[in-house]
Amino acid sequence: MADNMNRIAVLTSGGDAPGMNAAIRAVVRASAYYGMECVGVRRGYQGLITGDFRPLNSLDVSAMSSRGGTMLYTARCNEFLTEAGRQRAMDTMKYNGIDGLVAIGGDGTFRGCLELKKLGCKVVGIPATIDNDISYTDYTIGFDTACNVAIECVDKIRDTMQSHERCSVVEVMGRTSGHIALNVGIAAGATAILVPEKEVDFDEIINNIKDGRLHGRTNFNIIVAEGAASSQEVASRIEQETGVEARVTVLGHVQRGGSPLLRDRIIASEMGVRAVKLLHDGVYGHVICFDGREYTDVELDESILQRRFLDEQALAILDVLKPR
Ligand code: ADP
């Protein structure tokens, strides 16, 4: 075991994601396995500053794998953006005898980790965000469940669109990232997918609908990432230019909720155990990643915090899958 790694803390920060609880559980159970105490920090970096700590034992996290949300709450903390705030967090950890930290969150959370690392904090990061937009890892906790929730909704909406011969315009989450829209759109057989990474081509949407009608299609579904376009505007243009009635549904926070699915539970469990093992082995300032085959870790620095590239080629599949 690394010197002085007897008591570690775990927190969730930024946007919540299904599977965060499974990751907390894994961190707590792995700490016990390696003979370390584990403390839960409530409300992310805010709790790290104020000392909102709660000791966690193996029983405290029983059955947590199946629960959505995060039992430790999450928060966005402006004070942590200041040097004074981060120094307060360091002091609080020292005062409470915290030797290492596992931070579960998205790229903002990791920026916070990077700053803590510069102050000498022994921190390891676990990627959890429904947006799956962190460049260094192909999978983040929560993405799979969020996509599946969205697909279920899109399928249901489609039933009623079919009955009324309408076009649905479904807005999914992803402020600046189109990963949810791309995956949901392909899986649900969308007529068109609008993502922030690519300029919206209204002609293409209109042509897809007109082509579809020529080939006997009577209902259509457009998937819009929230950062790509105004879904209301998209619906209005479709009605004006094709005469097909359009209805907008904004899925919103329903995508963040629900029991995490198999993939997110497994990834969260693997990553949680790996993060604690790193601290136990004396490897700090790293973040865990998964490429679909193996779990590894990389050093946390500015370069890995880039936005994850969207496979725009995958959008081309839509054209091949159109009715002809
Ligand atoms: P996410 O982790 O889901 O991307 P945010 O971007 O809201 O969520 O980040 C979560 C928290 O991380 C912020 O409220 C802030 O306290 C901290 N944080 C974000 N960016 C930085 C930064 N550049 N330096 C220090 N802390 C940061």
Tab-separated table of C-alpha atoms and ligand atoms in Angstrom, residues 13-15 45 76-77 80-81 86 105-109 111-112 115, ligand 1:
chain	number	residue	atom	x	y	z
A	13	SER	CA	-19.883	16.555	-9.066
A	14	GLY	CA	-21.425	18.428	-12.000
A	15	GLY	CA	-24.292	16.905	-13.977
A	45	TYR	CA	-16.663	20.366	-4.394
A	76	ARG	CA	-21.937	23.080	-9.175
A	77	CYS	CA	-19.610	25.132	-6.988
A	80	PHE	CA	-14.148	26.106	-6.123
A	81	LEU	CA	-13.354	28.096	-9.266
A	86	ARG	CA	-9.610	25.239	-3.652
A	105	GLY	CA	-18.023	13.554	-12.846
A	106	GLY	CA	-17.562	15.133	-16.241
A	107	ASP	CA	-14.954	17.373	-17.821
A	108	GLY	CA	-15.672	20.304	-15.460
A	109	THR	CA	-15.138	18.027	-12.496
A	111	ARG	CA	-10.716	20.499	-14.461
A	112	GLY	CA	-11.292	20.803	-10.752
A	115	GLU	CA	-6.316	22.170	-10.049
B	1	ADP	P1	-19.336	18.338	-15.234
B	1	ADP	O1	-18.321	17.752	-14.294
B	1	ADP	O2	-20.552	17.510	-15.361
B	1	ADP	O3	-18.714	18.745	-16.552
B	1	ADP	P2	-19.402	21.192	-14.462
B	1	ADP	O4	-18.782	21.678	-15.729
B	1	ADP	O5	-20.543	21.951	-13.918
B	1	ADP	O6	-19.902	19.673	-14.543
B	1	ADP	O7	-18.251	21.164	-13.358
B	1	ADP	C1	-18.512	20.731	-12.030
B	1	ADP	C2	-17.748	21.579	-11.044
B	1	ADP	O8	-16.338	21.428	-11.265
B	1	ADP	C3	-17.972	23.085	-11.145
B	1	ADP	O9	-19.119	23.521	-10.466
B	1	ADP	C4	-16.724	23.625	-10.472
B	1	ADP	O10	-16.854	23.621	-9.074
B	1	ADP	C5	-15.660	22.603	-10.888
B	1	ADP	N1	-14.898	23.134	-12.034
B	1	ADP	C6	-15.303	23.239	-13.322
B	1	ADP	N2	-14.357	23.840	-14.089
B	1	ADP	C7	-13.327	24.126	-13.258
B	1	ADP	C8	-12.051	24.751	-13.429
B	1	ADP	N3	-11.635	25.212	-14.624
B	1	ADP	N4	-11.260	24.891	-12.345
B	1	ADP	C9	-11.663	24.434	-11.136
B	1	ADP	N5	-12.850	23.830	-10.911
B	1	ADP	C10	-13.674	23.670	-11.946
